[in-house]
Every structure is written in structure tokens, then in C-alpha cells.
């Protein structure tokens, strides 16, 4: 049954398919590879896996540029493999989440190929076309992905098409009813195959403001988010899709990627009586670290806490969060938030703070063993289109190569896309041949095989956390209350009826004196020896208490 409890119990494992496990030794991860690791995932304790797009794609943006929504990219396998993974996952009580990338298609999609050739094409209105204005772009919108205009000119029809991302990703025109029907058809096709849920890529951007007005350039820098995020029609479009889907597939979960939403908008998407989404992904806590194009700001714990707890407490805890620190678009959680001098401790502390928060949990592949940023030294080692765009744009603006490269090393999406580190054999046990992207040099020390047999490993610690989440009902239903213990400490409790679980973490490399004697019995922590008056560097302790009121 689909209800809020199902959502709060979700522990989703995100798989960047190309880099997870290569079963046929072509250097590219595939579906059969994932099937071979389902027991590993079951043992880890997750109950859903989200696969990044596996459809046919020219792969300009790692599959987020689909050229055929009904076929699987051959590199990943075939339809029988899809049937098999769904079957095998379901045997293990693991749900399968597919992506629907419907803000844009690939420019190689047959709809676009036809639309760009002729104004009378049946598919012309599936995309957004405009004539030039005074010989130039139709408006002044700048793509936050490329830093350039969102318009690309097409000679055949002497007109421009809109793309919020790269020119390889023309935006779809959701005002067109036939297009909306096509998207519904695609979703039903995969639901019929047995898929349980969808992650709807950048779904809050699908509708653009009527008339596509210019943005005040000096104010918004040309980024036109206010004209294409959360426009009123979006809610109707998704609500109608949901209504149609629920008629045949009442248990299907819709998880919307909705960057830039505030709590009111998230409420509207998920809790409004015209409910559209079951869950939303918001990025306020990760966006806070983004500096100007291609840079990363220093992490600020106080700000992070205020954002996390704002979302946890919104609408008296009714808003169901998705809780994550990593993804295929972000730097590695261990590198970004952790401390390399206290590596294992800091990663375990972060995992504890994350996994005991309220809401659907998302673990990004490899974070459960503490995989780190890529460690590449050459720009040619990187593959991601966004990374290369950032790099060459800044170089072309005469920025110092070394400085730009240092930023790339911190922020590149490839940091999280290196091959999964299964063991210490060549290519990290991901493949027997050279992978499509270079493996991280640290695979001999950071890998699954090594951690499975080490009781004290990050991996086994994750398993304990997940197990506690499954056995302690308060971690599902309890409200979250922040406890203010001061700078460099992060603390909260989860409370329901007569029980309370309290999490207290030290986010620093110093000893912190705190009275820990009043929170009950310790149930987990990342140090063997613990004190009741202090926390060691990056220590976390979790207590459980039965309250008699
Ligand atoms: C969000 C996805 O997470 C990202 O990887 C992709 O580049 C954009 N959407 C465009 O589809």
C-alpha cells in the first residue's frame, strides 16, 4: 500500500549505472552487473534502488539526454535484463526506481530530428521554437549549465529552440497536450514492466512562463529560474499524470527532483489536496556550498544545520523529506564533508547524522564504503560535459589554468562517477578491462571486499545504522527536534510517545566537553571507548531513553 509510512521507511540506494558493475567486460557498468550485486544491496539493508537513466542515449549528459524512451541502451543490456532485475529485486523486497527525463529529450530523438527540419512536422510543437528578435536570440535567458544563451539557431527553419541545459538537450513543450500524453504513455510502458517508482528529472522546470519574458539581467544575471521553475501549470501537469497513473498503478511512487523549491512549494507538490508527488528532492543544503560557476565554498555547519532542521520541522514535521548528502551530481560526501585526518570517524559521524533524520533516505553508491573524490590530475581524465564546459569557459576568460583545475578537482560530477570499488584487483573489481572512466587510485585501501570482513569498517557501520532504522519505530515516525549545543556540534532528537532517540555529533577535530549523562542508554557510536562528559574529534553518540511523564 502506498502511504506516508512507506515513504518514511524508504532507504533508497542510488546507482550510477555506468560505473557500478561491468558484467561483460566492455568497461561499462550494466544491468546484469547490478543483478549480480543485489545480494550485497539486500545485505546492506536498502529497500529501493534508483537507477540513473538506462534508455538509448547519445550520452552527452550521461543518459540525461534520451533518444528513445522505450529501449535500453545496448551498453547496459536488453529488455530481458530489465525484466530480470525487476524480478530479482522484488524477490528481495527491493523496489526499482527508474528515471523519467521529460524536461528535455536528446537532440537525436526522432521527435526533435523531425521537428527541426520543418515547421509543419507533427512534432514541431513538442519543442519550444522562436524567431530571432532584432536579429539576435529570442530572449536573454542564460543557461546555468553552460553559462551561455538557452537558444540555439537552426538553419533549416530559420528559428531558435530553447534548451535550459546543453544544445544537445532541447526542452519539451509541456503546453502541448499530445506531448503530455506521450510522457504518460512512456511511464505506463515501464510500469507495465514492473517498475515501482520514478524519479522525475528536473520536473519543476517543465513549464516556462507564458511569453518567455526577458529577465532583468543586472538583477538575475540572466538566469531565468523565476520564469521556468514552479510555474502554476506544472502543478496541473503533474497532478493529471498522477491521477491517470493511479487508476492503473495505485502504488506507483513519484519522486520529483525539484531543485530550488521552498517549503511552501514542496508542500504544494506533495501535500496539497491536488497531490502531485510522493516525495521531492530539494537541494538547499547542497546548493549552499556552491560558489560562482565551478567553485565550492567552505562548508558552514551552522548554516547547514539551520537548513536541515528547517526542512525537518516544516509543517510540524508533516513534509516528508528525502535525506541525502551525495549523488551523481555532487562531490563525494566523504571528501566534501569529511576530514581526511579523521577519515573513518568523520564518515561514520556523517552517516549517523544523516540516517537517523526523518524522511526517505538516499545513499549514493560507494558512500557506504567512504569512496572519495576522483583524485585526477589531468583535465583529460574527466568525462562529464558540465566539468569540461566549466573548465574551458573559464580558461577562455583568461583564468589561471591551475586555479581552475583546483576547482574542478573539488566540484566535478565525475568525483562521484568513478568505478565502484569492489576489491583491490586491477580496475577495482569493477571490470576486467580499462573502465570508461579512470578508477580512483585509492581502491586498494577503500573497497567492499576489505570492509565486509572488518567488523569496524564504514560498511559494517552503515549496516548497523540501517538495521537500527528498521527496528526503532521512532526513527521512522518520531518528530525531529534540534538541540542547540553550540558551535561545531550537531545534535537532535527523534521523539514519539514515550521514547526518545538523541544523536550528538562533534563536527570538529577538537575534543568537545558536553554533558552526555542525561540522554539515556547509548545505542551506537563511532568510538569504542566513550565518555559521558566529552566527545572526541568527529565522535558521534546516539542514546535511547524511555520517558516517564
Ligand atoms: C538533473 C540530473 O541529476 C543531472 O545529472 C542532469 O544533468 C540534469 N538533470 C539534466 O537532465
Coordinates of C-alpha atoms and ligand atoms in Angstrom, one line a residue:
X1 CA 0.0 0.0 0.0
X2 CA 1.2 3.5 -0.7
X3 CA 1.0 5.6 2.4
X4 CA 3.3 8.0 4.2
X5 CA 4.8 5.3 6.3
X6 CA 6.1 3.5 3.2
X7 CA 7.8 6.7 2.2
X8 CA 9.4 7.3 5.5
X9 CA 10.7 3.8 5.6
X10 CA 12.4 4.0 2.2
X11 CA 16.1 3.5 2.1
X12 CA 17.0 4.2 -1.5
X13 CA 20.4 3.3 -3.0
X14 CA 21.3 5.4 -6.0
X15 CA 23.2 3.6 -8.7
X16 CA 25.1 5.5 -11.4
X17 CA 24.7 2.5 -13.7
X18 CA 27.7 3.2 -16.0
X19 CA 30.0 2.9 -13.0
X20 CA 28.6 0.3 -10.7
X21 CA 29.5 -3.2 -12.1
X22 CA 30.5 -4.4 -15.5
X23 CA 29.3 -7.9 -16.2
X24 CA 30.5 -8.3 -19.8
X25 CA 33.9 -6.7 -19.6
X26 CA 33.4 -3.8 -22.0
X27 CA 34.4 -1.3 -19.4
X28 CA 30.8 0.0 -18.8
X29 CA 28.6 -0.9 -15.9
X30 CA 25.4 -2.7 -16.9
X31 CA 22.1 -4.2 -15.6
X32 CA 23.5 -7.8 -15.3
X33 CA 26.3 -6.3 -13.2
X34 CA 23.7 -4.8 -10.8
X35 CA 21.8 -8.1 -10.7
X36 CA 25.0 -9.7 -9.5
X37 CA 25.2 -7.3 -6.6
X38 CA 21.6 -7.4 -5.4
X39 CA 22.5 -9.7 -2.6
X40 CA 25.1 -7.2 -1.5
X41 CA 22.4 -4.5 -1.5
X42 CA 20.0 -6.7 0.3
X43 CA 22.6 -7.3 3.0
X44 CA 23.3 -3.6 3.2
X45 CA 19.6 -3.2 4.1
X46 CA 18.3 -0.9 1.4
X47 CA 14.8 -1.4 0.2
X48 CA 14.8 0.5 -3.1
X49 CA 17.3 1.1 -5.9
X50 CA 17.2 4.2 -8.1
X51 CA 19.0 3.7 -11.5
X52 CA 20.3 6.7 -13.4
X53 CA 18.8 6.7 -17.0
X54 CA 19.4 3.4 -18.9
X55 CA 17.5 4.4 -22.1
X56 CA 19.0 4.8 -25.5
X57 CA 21.0 8.0 -25.5
X58 CA 24.0 9.6 -27.3
X59 CA 25.2 10.0 -23.8
X60 CA 26.1 13.7 -24.0
X61 CA 24.9 14.1 -20.4
X62 CA 25.3 10.6 -19.0
X63 CA 21.9 9.4 -20.3
X64 CA 20.0 12.5 -19.2
X65 CA 19.6 13.1 -23.0
X66 CA 17.2 10.3 -24.1
X67 CA 16.8 9.5 -27.8
X68 CA 14.4 6.5 -27.3
X69 CA 12.4 6.1 -24.1
X70 CA 11.2 2.7 -25.0
X71 CA 14.5 0.9 -25.5
X72 CA 17.5 0.2 -23.3
X73 CA 21.0 1.5 -24.2
X74 CA 22.7 -1.7 -25.5
X75 CA 25.7 -0.9 -23.4
X76 CA 23.5 -1.6 -20.4
X77 CA 21.8 -4.7 -21.6
X78 CA 18.4 -5.6 -23.1
X79 CA 14.7 -5.8 -22.2
X80 CA 15.2 -9.3 -20.7
X81 CA 17.8 -7.9 -18.4
X82 CA 15.3 -5.3 -17.3
X83 CA 12.6 -7.9 -16.6
X84 CA 15.2 -9.9 -14.7
X85 CA 16.4 -7.1 -12.5
X86 CA 12.8 -6.2 -11.6
X87 CA 12.0 -9.8 -10.8
X88 CA 15.2 -10.4 -8.7
X89 CA 14.9 -7.1 -6.9
X90 CA 11.3 -7.9 -6.0
X91 CA 12.2 -11.3 -4.6
X92 CA 14.5 -9.4 -2.2
X93 CA 11.8 -6.8 -1.4
X94 CA 13.7 -4.1 -3.2
X95 CA 11.8 -1.6 -5.2
X96 CA 13.0 -0.4 -8.6
X97 CA 13.1 3.3 -9.4
X98 CA 13.6 4.4 -13.0
X99 CA 14.2 7.9 -14.2
X100 CA 11.8 9.9 -16.4
X101 CA 13.8 12.7 -18.1
X102 CA 11.0 14.7 -19.5
X103 CA 12.0 18.3 -19.4
X104 CA 14.1 17.7 -22.5
X105 CA 15.0 14.9 -24.9
X106 CA 18.2 14.3 -26.8
X107 CA 18.6 16.4 -29.9
X108 CA 19.0 12.9 -31.6
X109 CA 15.4 11.9 -30.6
X110 CA 13.3 11.3 -33.6
X111 CA 10.8 13.9 -32.5
X112 CA 13.4 16.6 -32.5
X113 CA 15.0 15.4 -35.7
X114 CA 11.7 15.7 -37.4
X115 CA 10.7 19.0 -35.6
X116 CA 13.9 20.8 -36.6
X117 CA 13.5 20.0 -40.3
X118 CA 10.1 21.5 -40.9
X119 CA 7.6 23.9 -39.3
X120 CA 4.9 21.5 -40.3
X121 CA 6.4 18.5 -38.6
X122 CA 3.9 16.6 -36.4
X123 CA 6.4 17.0 -33.6
X124 CA 7.2 20.7 -34.2
X125 CA 5.1 21.8 -31.2
X126 CA 6.7 19.2 -28.9
X127 CA 9.6 21.7 -28.5
X128 CA 9.9 25.4 -27.9
X129 CA 10.7 27.5 -31.0
X130 CA 11.0 31.2 -31.5
X131 CA 12.1 33.5 -34.3
X132 CA 15.1 35.9 -33.8
X133 CA 14.4 39.2 -32.1
X134 CA 16.2 42.1 -33.8
X135 CA 18.5 39.6 -35.4
X136 CA 19.5 38.0 -32.1
X137 CA 18.4 35.5 -29.5
X138 CA 14.6 35.4 -28.8
X139 CA 15.3 36.4 -25.2
X140 CA 18.2 37.0 -22.8
X141 CA 18.0 33.8 -20.7
X142 CA 21.3 32.2 -19.8
X143 CA 21.7 28.5 -19.1
X144 CA 23.1 28.0 -15.7
X145 CA 24.6 24.7 -17.0
X146 CA 26.6 26.3 -19.9
X147 CA 26.7 29.9 -18.9
X148 CA 25.6 30.7 -22.5
X149 CA 22.2 31.5 -24.1
X150 CA 19.5 28.9 -23.8
X151 CA 18.8 29.3 -27.5
X152 CA 20.3 27.5 -30.5
X153 CA 19.7 28.5 -34.0
X154 CA 18.5 26.0 -36.7
X155 CA 19.1 26.9 -40.3
X156 CA 16.5 24.7 -41.9
X157 CA 13.6 26.6 -40.3
X158 CA 15.4 29.8 -39.6
X159 CA 14.4 29.7 -35.9
X160 CA 15.8 29.0 -32.4
X161 CA 15.0 26.2 -30.0
X162 CA 15.2 26.5 -26.2
X163 CA 17.4 24.3 -24.0
X164 CA 17.8 25.0 -20.3
X165 CA 20.8 22.6 -20.4
X166 CA 23.1 22.0 -23.3
X167 CA 22.2 22.3 -27.0
X168 CA 22.1 18.5 -27.1
X169 CA 19.1 18.7 -24.8
X170 CA 16.2 20.6 -26.4
X171 CA 13.4 21.4 -23.9
X172 CA 10.0 19.8 -24.4
X173 CA 6.9 21.9 -24.7
X174 CA 4.5 20.8 -22.0
X175 CA 1.8 23.1 -23.1
X176 CA 1.3 20.7 -25.9
X177 CA -1.3 18.1 -25.0
X178 CA 0.0 15.4 -27.3
X179 CA 3.4 15.7 -25.7
X180 CA 1.9 15.3 -22.3
X181 CA 0.1 12.1 -23.5
X182 CA 3.4 10.8 -24.8
X183 CA 5.1 11.2 -21.4
X184 CA 2.2 9.4 -19.7
X185 CA 2.5 6.6 -22.3
X186 CA 6.2 6.2 -21.6
X187 CA 5.5 6.0 -17.8
X188 CA 2.8 3.4 -18.2
X189 CA 5.0 1.3 -20.5
X190 CA 7.6 1.0 -17.8
X191 CA 5.1 0.5 -15.0
X192 CA 3.7 -2.4 -17.0
X193 CA 7.2 -3.9 -16.9
X194 CA 7.0 -3.8 -13.1
X195 CA 8.9 -0.6 -12.3
X196 CA 7.7 0.6 -8.9
X197 CA 8.6 4.3 -8.9
X198 CA 10.0 7.1 -11.0
X199 CA 12.5 9.9 -10.2
X200 CA 11.2 12.7 -12.4
X201 CA 14.2 14.7 -13.5
X202 CA 14.1 18.5 -13.0
X203 CA 10.3 18.2 -13.0
X204 CA 9.6 21.6 -11.5
X205 CA 11.2 23.2 -14.6
X206 CA 8.9 21.7 -17.3
X207 CA 6.7 24.7 -17.7
X208 CA 8.0 28.1 -18.9
X209 CA 6.3 31.4 -18.3
X210 CA 4.0 32.5 -21.0
X211 CA 5.7 34.8 -23.4
X212 CA 9.2 33.8 -22.2
X213 CA 9.9 37.4 -21.0
X214 CA 13.4 38.7 -20.6
X215 CA 14.9 38.7 -17.2
X216 CA 16.3 41.8 -15.6
X217 CA 19.9 41.0 -16.4
X218 CA 21.6 43.1 -13.8
X219 CA 19.4 41.5 -11.1
X220 CA 19.3 37.8 -12.0
X221 CA 22.4 37.6 -14.1
X222 CA 20.5 36.2 -16.9
X223 CA 19.4 33.1 -15.0
X224 CA 15.7 32.9 -15.5
X225 CA 14.7 30.4 -12.8
X226 CA 11.8 32.6 -11.8
X227 CA 10.4 32.2 -15.2
X228 CA 10.7 28.4 -15.5
X229 CA 10.7 27.0 -12.0
X230 CA 7.4 26.1 -10.3
X231 CA 5.2 27.8 -12.8
X232 CA 1.5 27.4 -12.0
X233 CA 0.8 24.9 -14.8
X234 CA 3.4 22.5 -13.5
X235 CA 1.1 21.5 -10.7
X236 CA -1.7 20.7 -13.1
X237 CA 0.5 18.8 -15.5
X238 CA 1.9 16.5 -12.8
X239 CA -1.3 16.2 -10.9
X240 CA -3.1 15.0 -14.1
X241 CA -0.3 12.5 -14.8
X242 CA -0.6 11.2 -11.3
X243 CA -4.3 10.8 -11.5
X244 CA -4.1 8.8 -14.7
X245 CA -1.3 6.6 -13.3
X246 CA -3.1 5.9 -10.1
X247 CA -6.1 4.5 -11.9
X248 CA -4.0 1.5 -13.0
X249 CA -1.0 1.6 -10.8
X250 CA -2.1 2.9 -7.4
X251 CA 1.2 2.0 -5.7
X252 CA 3.5 3.8 -8.1
X253 CA 5.7 6.4 -6.3
X254 CA 6.5 9.7 -7.9
X255 CA 9.7 11.3 -6.7
X256 CA 10.3 14.7 -8.1
X257 CA 13.7 16.4 -8.5
X258 CA 12.7 19.9 -7.6
X259 CA 15.8 22.0 -7.0
X260 CA 15.2 25.5 -5.8
X261 CA 11.8 24.8 -4.1
X262 CA 11.0 26.4 -0.7
X263 CA 8.9 24.6 1.9
X264 CA 5.6 26.1 0.7
X265 CA 6.3 24.9 -2.8
X266 CA 7.3 21.4 -1.6
X267 CA 4.1 21.3 0.4
X268 CA 2.1 22.2 -2.7
X269 CA 3.8 19.4 -4.7
X270 CA 3.4 16.7 -2.0
X271 CA 0.7 17.5 0.5
X272 CA -1.8 19.7 -1.4
X273 CA -5.2 18.2 -1.9
X274 CA -4.3 18.1 -5.5
X275 CA -1.2 15.9 -4.7
X276 CA 1.3 15.6 -7.4
X277 CA 4.4 14.0 -6.0
X278 CA 5.0 11.5 -3.2
X279 CA 8.5 12.8 -2.5
X280 CA 10.6 15.7 -3.6
X281 CA 14.3 16.2 -3.8
X282 CA 15.4 19.7 -2.7
X283 CA 19.0 20.9 -2.7
X284 CA 19.1 23.8 -0.3
X285 CA 21.7 22.1 1.9
X286 CA 24.0 21.2 -1.0
X287 CA 23.4 24.4 -3.0
X288 CA 24.6 26.5 -0.1
X289 CA 28.2 25.4 -0.9
X290 CA 28.1 26.4 -4.5
X291 CA 30.1 29.5 -5.3
X292 CA 30.1 31.3 -8.7
X293 CA 30.4 29.0 -11.7
X294 CA 32.6 26.0 -10.9
X295 CA 33.7 26.8 -7.4
X296 CA 32.9 25.4 -4.0
X297 CA 32.5 27.5 -0.9
X298 CA 33.9 26.5 2.5
X299 CA 31.4 24.3 4.4
X300 CA 29.5 26.2 7.1
X301 CA 28.0 23.9 9.7
X302 CA 25.7 26.5 11.3
X303 CA 24.1 27.3 8.0
X304 CA 23.8 23.6 7.1
X305 CA 22.1 22.8 10.4
X306 CA 19.6 25.7 10.0
X307 CA 18.6 24.4 6.6
X308 CA 18.4 20.7 7.6
X309 CA 16.3 21.4 10.6
X310 CA 14.1 23.9 8.9
X311 CA 13.1 21.2 6.4
X312 CA 12.8 18.5 9.1
X313 CA 10.4 20.7 11.1
X314 CA 8.4 22.2 8.3
X315 CA 4.7 22.0 8.7
X316 CA 5.1 20.4 12.1
X317 CA 7.1 17.6 10.6
X318 CA 4.4 16.7 8.0
X319 CA 6.6 17.4 5.0
X320 CA 8.4 14.2 4.1
X321 CA 12.0 14.9 3.3
X322 CA 14.3 13.0 1.2
X323 CA 17.6 13.0 3.1
X324 CA 20.9 12.7 1.2
X325 CA 24.4 14.0 1.2
X326 CA 25.7 12.5 -2.0
X327 CA 24.5 11.9 -5.6
X328 CA 25.9 11.6 -9.1
X329 CA 25.8 15.4 -9.4
X330 CA 27.7 16.2 -6.2
X331 CA 31.2 15.8 -4.9
X332 CA 31.7 12.7 -2.7
X333 CA 30.2 13.1 0.7
X334 CA 33.4 11.8 2.4
X335 CA 35.6 14.3 0.6
X336 CA 33.3 17.3 0.9
X337 CA 32.0 17.0 4.5
X338 CA 34.6 14.6 6.0
X339 CA 38.0 15.2 7.4
X340 CA 40.9 13.2 5.9
X341 CA 42.8 13.1 9.2
X342 CA 39.8 11.5 10.9
X343 CA 38.5 9.8 7.8
X344 CA 36.7 6.8 9.1
X345 CA 35.4 8.7 12.2
X346 CA 34.1 11.6 10.2
X347 CA 32.4 9.5 7.6
X348 CA 30.7 7.4 10.3
X349 CA 29.6 10.5 12.1
X350 CA 28.0 12.0 8.9
X351 CA 26.3 8.7 8.1
X352 CA 24.8 8.6 11.6
X353 CA 23.6 12.2 11.5
X354 CA 22.0 11.5 8.0
X355 CA 20.4 8.1 8.6
X356 CA 18.6 9.0 11.8
X357 CA 16.9 12.0 10.3
X358 CA 13.2 11.9 9.4
X359 CA 12.2 11.0 5.8
X360 CA 13.1 8.8 2.9
X361 CA 16.9 8.1 3.0
X362 CA 19.1 8.1 -0.1
X363 CA 22.5 6.6 -0.1
X364 CA 24.7 7.2 -3.1
X365 CA 26.6 4.2 -4.3
X366 CA 30.0 3.9 -2.8
X367 CA 29.3 6.3 0.1
X368 CA 28.7 3.2 2.3
X369 CA 32.4 2.4 2.0
X370 CA 33.6 6.0 2.1
X371 CA 34.6 6.4 -1.5
X372 CA 36.3 9.8 -2.1
X373 CA 36.7 12.4 -4.9
X374 CA 38.4 11.2 -8.1
X375 CA 42.0 12.3 -7.5
X376 CA 42.5 13.0 -11.1
X377 CA 45.5 15.2 -12.2
X378 CA 44.6 15.8 -15.9
X379 CA 41.6 17.5 -17.4
X380 CA 41.5 14.7 -20.0
X381 CA 40.8 12.2 -17.2
X382 CA 37.4 13.9 -16.8
X383 CA 34.4 12.9 -19.0
X384 CA 31.5 15.0 -17.7
X385 CA 30.1 17.6 -20.0
X386 CA 29.5 20.1 -17.2
X387 CA 33.1 19.8 -15.9
X388 CA 34.5 20.4 -19.4
X389 CA 32.2 23.3 -20.1
X390 CA 33.2 25.0 -16.8
X391 CA 36.9 24.4 -17.4
X392 CA 37.0 25.6 -21.0
X393 CA 34.8 28.6 -20.3
X394 CA 37.0 29.8 -17.5
X395 CA 40.2 29.2 -19.4
X396 CA 38.7 31.2 -22.3
X397 CA 38.2 34.0 -19.9
X398 CA 41.9 34.0 -19.2
X399 CA 41.7 32.5 -15.8
X400 CA 44.8 30.7 -14.5
X401 CA 44.7 27.0 -15.6
X402 CA 46.0 25.6 -12.3
X403 CA 43.4 27.6 -10.3
X404 CA 40.5 26.5 -12.5
X405 CA 41.8 22.9 -12.3
X406 CA 41.8 23.0 -8.5
X407 CA 38.2 24.0 -8.5
X408 CA 37.4 21.2 -11.0
X409 CA 39.0 18.7 -8.7
X410 CA 36.6 19.7 -5.9
X411 CA 33.4 20.1 -7.8
X412 CA 33.4 17.9 -10.8
X413 CA 30.5 15.5 -11.1
X414 CA 33.0 12.8 -12.1
X415 CA 34.1 12.8 -8.5
X416 CA 31.1 10.6 -7.8
X417 CA 31.2 8.7 -11.1
X418 CA 34.4 6.7 -10.8
X419 CA 34.0 2.9 -10.8
X420 CA 32.6 1.3 -7.7
X421 CA 35.4 -0.1 -5.7
X422 CA 34.6 -3.8 -5.1
X423 CA 38.0 -5.1 -4.3
X424 CA 41.8 -4.5 -4.7
X425 CA 42.2 -6.3 -8.0
X426 CA 43.0 -4.3 -11.2
X427 CA 40.3 -1.8 -12.0
X428 CA 38.8 -2.1 -8.5
X429 CA 36.9 -5.3 -9.4
X430 CA 34.5 -3.2 -11.4
X431 CA 35.6 -4.7 -14.7
X432 CA 38.4 -6.8 -16.2
X433 CA 39.3 -4.2 -18.7
X434 CA 40.0 -0.5 -18.5
X435 CA 36.8 1.2 -17.4
X436 CA 35.1 4.0 -19.4
X437 CA 36.4 6.4 -16.7
X438 CA 39.5 6.1 -14.7
X439 CA 39.2 4.4 -11.3
X440 CA 40.2 6.2 -8.1
X441 CA 43.8 5.3 -7.1
X442 CA 42.7 4.5 -3.6
X443 CA 40.7 1.4 -4.5
X444 CA 43.4 -0.9 -2.9
X445 CA 42.6 0.6 0.5
X446 CA 38.9 1.6 0.1
X447 CA 36.9 -1.3 -1.2
X448 CA 33.9 -3.5 -0.4
X449 CA 35.8 -6.8 0.0
X450 CA 38.1 -5.4 2.6
X451 CA 35.3 -3.8 4.5
X452 CA 33.0 -6.8 4.5
X453 CA 35.5 -8.7 6.7
X454 CA 36.3 -5.9 9.0
X455 CA 33.8 -5.5 11.9
X456 CA 34.8 -1.9 12.4
X457 CA 34.5 -0.9 8.8
X458 CA 32.4 2.0 7.5
X459 CA 30.4 -0.6 5.5
X460 CA 29.5 -2.6 8.6
X461 CA 28.7 0.5 10.5
X462 CA 26.2 1.6 7.8
X463 CA 24.6 -1.8 8.1
X464 CA 24.2 -1.3 11.8
X465 CA 22.7 2.2 11.3
X466 CA 20.2 0.8 8.7
X467 CA 19.3 -2.0 10.9
X468 CA 18.5 0.4 13.8
X469 CA 16.4 2.4 11.4
X470 CA 14.4 -0.7 10.7
X471 CA 14.0 -1.8 14.3
X472 CA 13.4 1.6 16.0
X473 CA 10.0 2.9 15.1
X474 CA 10.8 6.3 16.5
X475 CA 13.4 6.7 13.7
X476 CA 10.5 6.4 11.2
X477 CA 7.7 8.3 12.9
X478 CA 9.3 10.4 15.6
X479 CA 9.4 14.2 15.2
X480 CA 12.8 15.8 14.9
X481 CA 13.9 18.4 17.4
X482 CA 17.1 20.3 17.1
X483 CA 19.2 20.5 20.2
X484 CA 21.5 23.5 20.3
X485 CA 24.7 22.5 22.0
X486 CA 26.8 25.2 20.3
X487 CA 29.3 25.6 17.6
X488 CA 30.8 22.6 15.8
X489 CA 28.3 20.3 17.3
X490 CA 25.2 18.9 15.6
X491 CA 22.5 17.4 17.8
X492 CA 18.9 16.4 17.6
X493 CA 16.4 14.0 19.0
X494 CA 13.6 12.0 17.5
X495 CA 10.6 11.6 19.8
X496 CA 7.4 9.7 19.8
X497 CA 5.1 8.6 22.6
X498 CA 7.3 7.7 25.5
X499 CA 10.6 7.2 23.7
X500 CA 13.4 9.4 22.6
X501 CA 16.5 8.9 20.5
X502 CA 19.2 11.5 20.7
X503 CA 22.0 12.0 18.2
X504 CA 25.0 14.1 19.2
X505 CA 27.9 14.6 16.8
X506 CA 31.2 16.5 17.1
X507 CA 31.9 18.2 13.7
X508 CA 35.4 19.2 14.6
X509 CA 38.9 17.8 15.2
X510 CA 38.9 19.0 18.8
X511 CA 37.7 17.4 22.0
X512 CA 34.3 19.0 22.9
X513 CA 33.1 19.0 26.5
X514 CA 29.4 18.2 26.7
X515 CA 27.3 16.6 29.4
X516 CA 26.2 13.3 27.9
X517 CA 24.8 11.8 31.0
X518 CA 21.2 12.9 30.6
X519 CA 20.2 11.2 27.4
X520 CA 19.7 7.6 28.4
X521 CA 21.4 4.4 27.1
X522 CA 23.9 4.6 24.3
X523 CA 22.8 2.5 21.3
X524 CA 25.5 3.3 18.8
X525 CA 28.6 5.4 18.2
X526 CA 31.8 5.6 16.3
X527 CA 34.4 5.3 19.1
X528 CA 34.9 2.1 21.2
X529 CA 35.7 3.9 24.4
X530 CA 33.2 6.7 25.3
X531 CA 33.0 9.3 28.0
X532 CA 30.0 11.0 29.5
X533 CA 31.5 14.4 29.6
X534 CA 33.1 14.8 26.2
X535 CA 33.1 13.9 22.6
X536 CA 36.4 13.1 20.8
X537 CA 37.1 14.5 17.4
X538 CA 34.3 13.7 15.0
X539 CA 32.7 11.4 17.6
X540 CA 29.0 10.7 17.4
X541 CA 27.0 9.1 20.1
X542 CA 23.4 8.0 19.9
X543 CA 21.2 7.5 23.0
X544 CA 17.8 6.0 23.7
X545 CA 15.6 6.9 26.6
X546 CA 12.2 5.8 27.8
X547 CA 10.4 8.8 29.2
X548 CA 8.0 8.6 32.1
X549 CA 5.8 11.6 32.1
Ligands
LIG1 C1 19.5 16.5 -13.2 C2 20.4 15.3 -13.2 O1 20.6 14.9 -11.9 C3 21.7 15.8 -13.9 O2 22.6 14.8 -13.8 C4 21.3 16.2 -15.3 O3 22.5 16.7 -15.9 C5 20.2 17.2 -15.4 N1 19.1 16.9 -14.5 C6 19.7 17.4 -16.8 O4 18.9 16.3 -17.1

